[in-house]
Short mmCIF file of C-alpha atoms in Angstrom, two decimals:
data_model
loop_
_atom_site.label_atom_id
_atom_site.label_comp_id
_atom_site.label_asym_id
_atom_site.label_seq_id
_atom_site.Cartn_x
_atom_site.Cartn_y
_atom_site.Cartn_z
CA MET A 1 0.00 0.00 0.00
CA SER A 2 1.37 3.44 -0.92
CA SER A 3 2.03 6.08 1.67
CA ARG A 4 -0.63 8.24 0.01
CA ASN A 5 -3.33 5.54 0.29
CA SER A 6 -2.41 4.86 3.88
CA GLN A 7 -2.81 8.49 4.82
CA ALA A 8 -6.13 8.69 2.97
CA ASN A 9 -7.46 5.67 4.79
CA LYS A 10 -6.41 7.10 8.13
CA ALA A 11 -8.09 10.41 7.31
CA ALA A 12 -11.29 8.60 6.28
CA ALA A 13 -11.25 6.60 9.51
CA ARG A 14 -10.78 9.76 11.55
CA GLU A 15 -13.70 11.39 9.66
CA ARG A 16 -15.94 8.37 10.29
CA LEU A 17 -14.99 8.44 13.99
CA ARG A 18 -15.70 12.18 14.19
CA ALA A 19 -19.08 11.73 12.46
CA GLU A 20 -20.00 8.87 14.80
CA ARG A 21 -19.06 10.96 17.82
CA GLU A 22 -21.22 13.84 16.56
CA LYS A 23 -24.08 11.42 15.93
CA GLN A 24 -23.83 9.99 19.46
CA ALA A 25 -23.53 13.46 20.95
CA LYS A 26 -26.73 14.55 19.15
CA LYS A 27 -28.55 11.45 20.45
CA ALA A 28 -27.36 12.12 24.00
CA LYS A 29 -28.48 15.74 23.75
CA ALA A 30 -31.89 14.67 22.47
CA ARG A 31 -32.23 12.18 25.33
CA ARG A 32 -31.34 14.88 27.85
CA GLN A 33 -33.90 17.22 26.32
CA VAL A 34 -36.57 14.54 26.52
CA LEU A 35 -35.68 13.78 30.15
CA VAL A 36 -35.70 17.46 31.08
CA ALA A 37 -39.03 18.00 29.32
CA GLY A 38 -40.46 14.94 31.06
CA ALA A 39 -39.25 16.16 34.42
CA VAL A 40 -40.80 19.59 33.79
CA VAL A 41 -44.10 18.00 32.81
CA ALA A 42 -43.99 15.79 35.91
CA VAL A 43 -43.28 18.77 38.16
CA LEU A 44 -46.09 20.74 36.54
CA ALA A 45 -48.43 17.76 36.89
CA VAL A 46 -47.58 17.37 40.57
CA ALA A 47 -47.93 21.10 41.13
CA GLY A 48 -51.23 21.10 39.27
CA GLY A 49 -52.43 18.08 41.24
CA VAL A 50 -51.46 19.68 44.53
CA GLY A 51 -53.14 22.90 43.46
CA TYR A 52 -56.31 21.00 42.53
CA LEU A 53 -56.31 19.18 45.85
CA VAL A 54 -55.82 22.45 47.72
CA VAL A 55 -58.71 24.05 45.82
CA GLN A 56 -60.92 21.01 46.39
CA SER A 57 -60.08 20.82 50.08
CA ASN A 58 -60.99 24.48 50.50
CA LYS A 59 -64.33 24.11 48.72
CA PRO A 60 -67.30 24.02 51.10
CA SER A 61 -69.02 20.66 51.49
CA GLU A 62 -72.61 20.05 50.42
CA TRP A 63 -73.82 20.65 53.96
CA GLU A 64 -71.61 23.71 54.51
CA LYS A 65 -73.23 25.18 51.39
CA ALA A 66 -76.66 24.18 52.67
CA ALA A 67 -76.21 26.24 55.83
CA ASP A 68 -76.14 29.41 53.70
CA ALA A 69 -78.55 28.27 50.99
CA THR A 70 -81.97 29.78 50.42
CA LEU A 71 -84.49 28.00 52.62
CA VAL A 72 -87.06 25.94 50.77
CA ALA A 73 -89.71 24.47 53.07
CA PRO A 74 -91.74 21.46 51.93
CA LYS A 75 -95.47 21.69 51.42
CA ASN A 76 -97.60 20.56 54.36
CA THR A 77 -95.47 22.47 56.87
CA SER A 78 -96.03 25.62 58.93
CA GLY A 79 -94.32 27.74 61.56
CA ASP A 80 -90.86 29.32 61.54
CA ASN A 81 -88.85 28.08 58.56
CA GLY A 82 -91.55 25.48 57.85
CA THR A 83 -90.26 23.32 60.69
CA THR A 84 -93.68 22.57 62.20
CA VAL A 85 -94.82 19.25 60.78
CA VAL A 86 -98.22 18.22 62.13
CA ILE A 87 -100.06 15.25 60.64
CA GLY A 88 -103.57 14.10 61.50
CA LYS A 89 -107.18 15.21 61.60
CA ALA A 90 -107.67 18.91 62.27
CA ASP A 91 -110.30 18.26 64.96
CA ALA A 92 -108.00 16.00 67.01
CA LYS A 93 -107.65 17.88 70.29
CA LYS A 94 -104.27 16.52 71.41
CA THR A 95 -100.91 16.46 69.67
CA LEU A 96 -98.22 13.87 70.34
CA GLU A 97 -94.74 15.23 69.65
CA VAL A 98 -92.43 12.57 68.24
CA TYR A 99 -88.66 13.21 68.31
CA GLU A 100 -86.55 10.90 66.14
CA ASP A 101 -83.13 10.68 64.50
CA SER A 102 -83.17 8.72 61.24
CA ARG A 103 -79.95 6.86 62.13
CA CYS A 104 -81.20 5.90 65.60
CA PRO A 105 -81.52 2.09 66.02
CA VAL A 106 -83.93 2.43 68.96
CA CYS A 107 -86.12 4.70 66.80
CA SER A 108 -86.09 1.94 64.21
CA GLN A 109 -87.26 -0.62 66.79
CA PHE A 110 -89.87 1.82 68.10
CA GLU A 111 -91.26 2.48 64.61
CA GLN A 112 -91.35 -1.21 63.73
CA SER A 113 -93.23 -2.08 66.92
CA VAL A 114 -95.36 0.98 67.68
CA GLY A 115 -95.49 2.84 64.34
CA PRO A 116 -98.56 0.95 63.06
CA GLN A 117 -100.43 1.75 66.31
CA ILE A 118 -99.56 5.45 65.97
CA LYS A 119 -100.87 5.48 62.39
CA LYS A 120 -104.06 3.75 63.51
CA ASP A 121 -104.58 6.30 66.30
CA VAL A 122 -103.90 9.25 63.98
CA ASP A 123 -106.26 7.91 61.30
CA ALA A 124 -108.94 7.52 63.98
CA GLY A 125 -108.47 11.12 65.16
CA LYS A 126 -107.34 10.06 68.63
CA TYR A 127 -104.53 12.62 68.39
CA LYS A 128 -102.33 14.36 65.85
CA ILE A 129 -98.56 13.88 65.68
CA GLN A 130 -95.92 16.55 65.40
CA TYR A 131 -92.67 15.24 63.97
CA ILE A 132 -89.34 16.74 65.07
CA GLY A 133 -86.29 15.38 63.26
CA ALA A 134 -82.85 15.23 64.88
CA THR A 135 -79.40 14.79 63.32
CA PHE A 136 -77.13 14.49 66.37
CA LEU A 137 -75.90 11.02 65.40
CA ASP A 138 -74.05 12.56 62.44
CA LYS A 139 -71.98 14.47 64.98
CA GLY A 140 -71.50 11.41 67.16
CA PHE A 141 -70.49 8.94 64.47
CA GLY A 142 -69.51 11.16 61.55
CA GLY A 143 -71.16 11.22 58.15
CA THR A 144 -74.30 12.88 56.86
CA GLY A 145 -76.91 10.10 56.94
CA ALA A 146 -79.23 11.66 59.51
CA LYS A 147 -79.28 15.03 57.72
CA ASN A 148 -79.61 13.44 54.29
CA ALA A 149 -82.49 11.20 55.36
CA LEU A 150 -84.23 14.16 57.00
CA SER A 151 -83.86 16.14 53.78
CA ALA A 152 -85.34 13.22 51.83
CA LEU A 153 -88.22 13.05 54.32
CA GLY A 154 -88.82 16.71 53.51
CA ALA A 155 -89.03 15.78 49.83
CA ALA A 156 -91.56 13.06 50.71
CA LEU A 157 -93.57 15.50 52.83
CA ASN A 158 -93.67 17.84 49.85
CA VAL A 159 -95.50 15.06 47.99
CA SER A 160 -98.01 14.39 50.79
CA PRO A 161 -98.25 13.68 54.54
CA GLU A 162 -99.14 10.09 53.70
CA ALA A 163 -96.01 9.68 51.55
CA PHE A 164 -93.98 11.14 54.41
CA LEU A 165 -95.33 8.60 56.93
CA GLU A 166 -94.91 5.67 54.54
CA TYR A 167 -91.37 6.71 53.66
CA LYS A 168 -90.45 7.19 57.32
CA SER A 169 -91.76 3.70 58.03
CA ALA A 170 -89.71 2.29 55.14
CA LEU A 171 -86.52 4.02 56.34
CA TYR A 172 -86.94 2.52 59.82
CA SER A 173 -87.89 -0.96 58.60
CA LYS A 174 -85.75 -3.93 59.58
CA GLU A 175 -84.85 -4.55 55.94
CA ASN A 176 -83.65 -1.01 55.23
CA HIS A 177 -82.35 0.54 58.44
CA PRO A 178 -78.55 0.40 58.77
CA GLU A 179 -76.54 0.02 61.93
CA GLU A 180 -76.03 3.49 63.42
CA ARG A 181 -72.31 3.60 62.58
CA ASP A 182 -73.07 2.72 58.96
CA ASP A 183 -73.69 5.95 57.03
CA LYS A 184 -75.82 4.35 54.31
CA PHE A 185 -78.41 7.10 54.51
CA GLY A 186 -75.69 9.51 53.42
CA LYS A 187 -76.01 8.10 49.89
CA ASP A 188 -78.85 9.46 47.75
CA ASP A 189 -78.98 6.25 45.70
CA TYR A 190 -79.82 4.23 48.80
CA LEU A 191 -82.53 6.66 49.91
CA LEU A 192 -84.07 6.56 46.43
CA LYS A 193 -83.95 2.76 46.39
CA ILE A 194 -85.98 2.71 49.62
CA ALA A 195 -88.36 5.31 48.19
CA ASP A 196 -89.28 2.87 45.43
CA GLN A 197 -91.13 0.90 48.11
CA VAL A 198 -93.57 3.81 48.54
CA PRO A 199 -96.11 3.98 45.68
CA ALA A 200 -96.39 7.78 45.76
CA LEU A 201 -92.61 8.15 45.50
CA LYS A 202 -91.72 5.37 43.06
CA GLY A 203 -90.93 6.93 39.68
CA ASN A 204 -91.70 10.39 41.07
CA ALA A 205 -89.31 12.62 39.11
CA GLU A 206 -89.91 15.69 41.29
CA PHE A 207 -89.15 13.75 44.46
CA LYS A 208 -86.02 12.20 42.91
CA LYS A 209 -84.72 15.60 41.78
CA ALA A 210 -85.33 17.12 45.22
CA VAL A 211 -83.33 14.34 46.88
CA GLU A 212 -80.45 14.52 44.41
CA ASP A 213 -80.35 18.34 44.38
CA GLY A 214 -80.60 18.60 48.17
CA THR A 215 -83.58 20.92 47.81
CA TYR A 216 -84.54 20.50 51.47
CA ASN A 217 -81.04 20.34 52.96
CA ARG A 218 -81.34 23.78 54.53
CA TRP A 219 -84.77 22.83 55.88
CA ALA A 220 -83.25 19.70 57.45
CA ILE A 221 -80.65 21.87 59.19
CA GLU A 222 -83.34 24.20 60.52
CA MET A 223 -85.47 21.26 61.67
CA SER A 224 -82.54 19.75 63.57
CA LYS A 225 -82.12 23.08 65.37
CA VAL A 226 -85.65 22.69 66.69
CA PHE A 227 -84.63 19.41 68.28
CA ASP A 228 -81.43 20.93 69.67
CA LYS A 229 -83.50 23.62 71.42
CA SER A 230 -86.18 21.22 72.66
CA GLY A 231 -84.34 20.06 75.76
CA MET A 232 -84.58 16.44 74.63
CA THR A 233 -81.37 14.50 75.11
CA GLY A 234 -82.10 11.41 73.05
CA THR A 235 -84.39 9.66 70.60
CA PRO A 236 -87.02 8.40 70.40
CA SER A 237 -88.69 10.86 72.75
CA LEU A 238 -92.37 11.75 73.15
CA LYS A 239 -94.27 14.72 74.53
CA MET A 240 -97.91 15.64 74.88
CA ASP A 241 -99.08 19.08 76.01
CA GLY A 242 -95.49 19.92 76.90
CA LYS A 243 -95.13 16.89 79.20
CA LYS A 244 -92.83 13.99 78.49
CA VAL A 245 -94.49 10.68 77.71
CA GLU A 246 -92.53 7.58 78.58
CA VAL A 247 -91.48 5.65 75.50
CA LYS A 248 -92.89 2.12 75.44
CA MET A 249 -91.76 -0.50 72.97
CA THR A 250 -94.94 -2.57 72.65
CA PRO A 251 -98.26 -1.35 71.22
CA GLN A 252 -100.14 -2.31 74.38
CA GLU A 253 -97.81 -0.47 76.76
CA PHE A 254 -97.59 2.49 74.39
CA THR A 255 -101.39 2.76 74.19
CA ALA A 256 -101.70 2.66 77.98
CA GLU A 257 -99.06 5.39 78.36
CA VAL A 258 -100.65 7.62 75.71
CA ASP A 259 -104.14 7.13 77.16
CA LYS A 260 -102.80 8.28 80.50
CA ALA A 261 -101.34 11.40 78.80
CA LEU A 262 -104.58 12.06 76.95
CA ALA A 263 -106.57 11.84 80.17
CA GLY A 264 -104.17 14.20 81.92
#
C-alpha cells in the first residue's frame, strides 16, 4: 500500500470516527432534552395536582353550602322556617310530639313495633302527631346520613303527609335501616332505592330531583335546630301538652301510656 493511500485511509477513519461521535452526541443531547421536558411536565403535573387538591379541600361541602342556601320548606309544613310538621285530623284535640333521629336504632325498633299503632290512632283522630327530626348522630359517628335522610323526608312531605309517613316507616324498617355507625343514609342512591317501596314516590321525578339536588337540605338543618333547642337529650322521645311521655316498645304499653297522657 502506498504512503498516500495509507494516509487517505487514516483520514477517512478519523472522519468516520468524528461523524460517529457527533451522531452519538446529538442522540445524547436529544435524550437529555426529553428527560428534562419529562421532568418539567412531571413537576407541573404534581404542582397542578397539589393545586387542585388544595382548591378542592378548601371548597365548602354540600352541607356547609346548605347552611347558607336559600331556605325551601316542603309543602304541608307551617311555623318558623316550615319546621312545624303536624299530621292528623284537624279536629283532634291533642298532639303527640315525636322526636326521632333517622340513624337511631332504637327509633327503628320503636317504629317497627309501635309505628302501626300510631298510624291507627292518627287515622282515627285520637290525636295528631308533630314530627321533630334530629341529626345528632351525624356528629356522634360522623357522616351525613341523619341530615340526608331528614332532607329526603322533607321531599316526601312535599308530595303528601301520607307519603312522608310511609317513607319514614320504610326508612326505619328492619330490611332497610342500617346500623347506626353505617352511614348508608348519606347516599342518595340508597334513599331513592328505599323510596321505590312507597307507591307515591316510586318513579316520582320531582321527588327524585329534590333528593339529588338537596332541595330540602337547609330545611333539614333548621329542623334539627328545633330538636337541639327542645331540651330532649335522646331519641325516640315523646311529649304531649309539653309533658314527656314515657317511650314504650310494645303497642299495648304504648297505648296505655298515651291514654294516660290524653286523660291528663
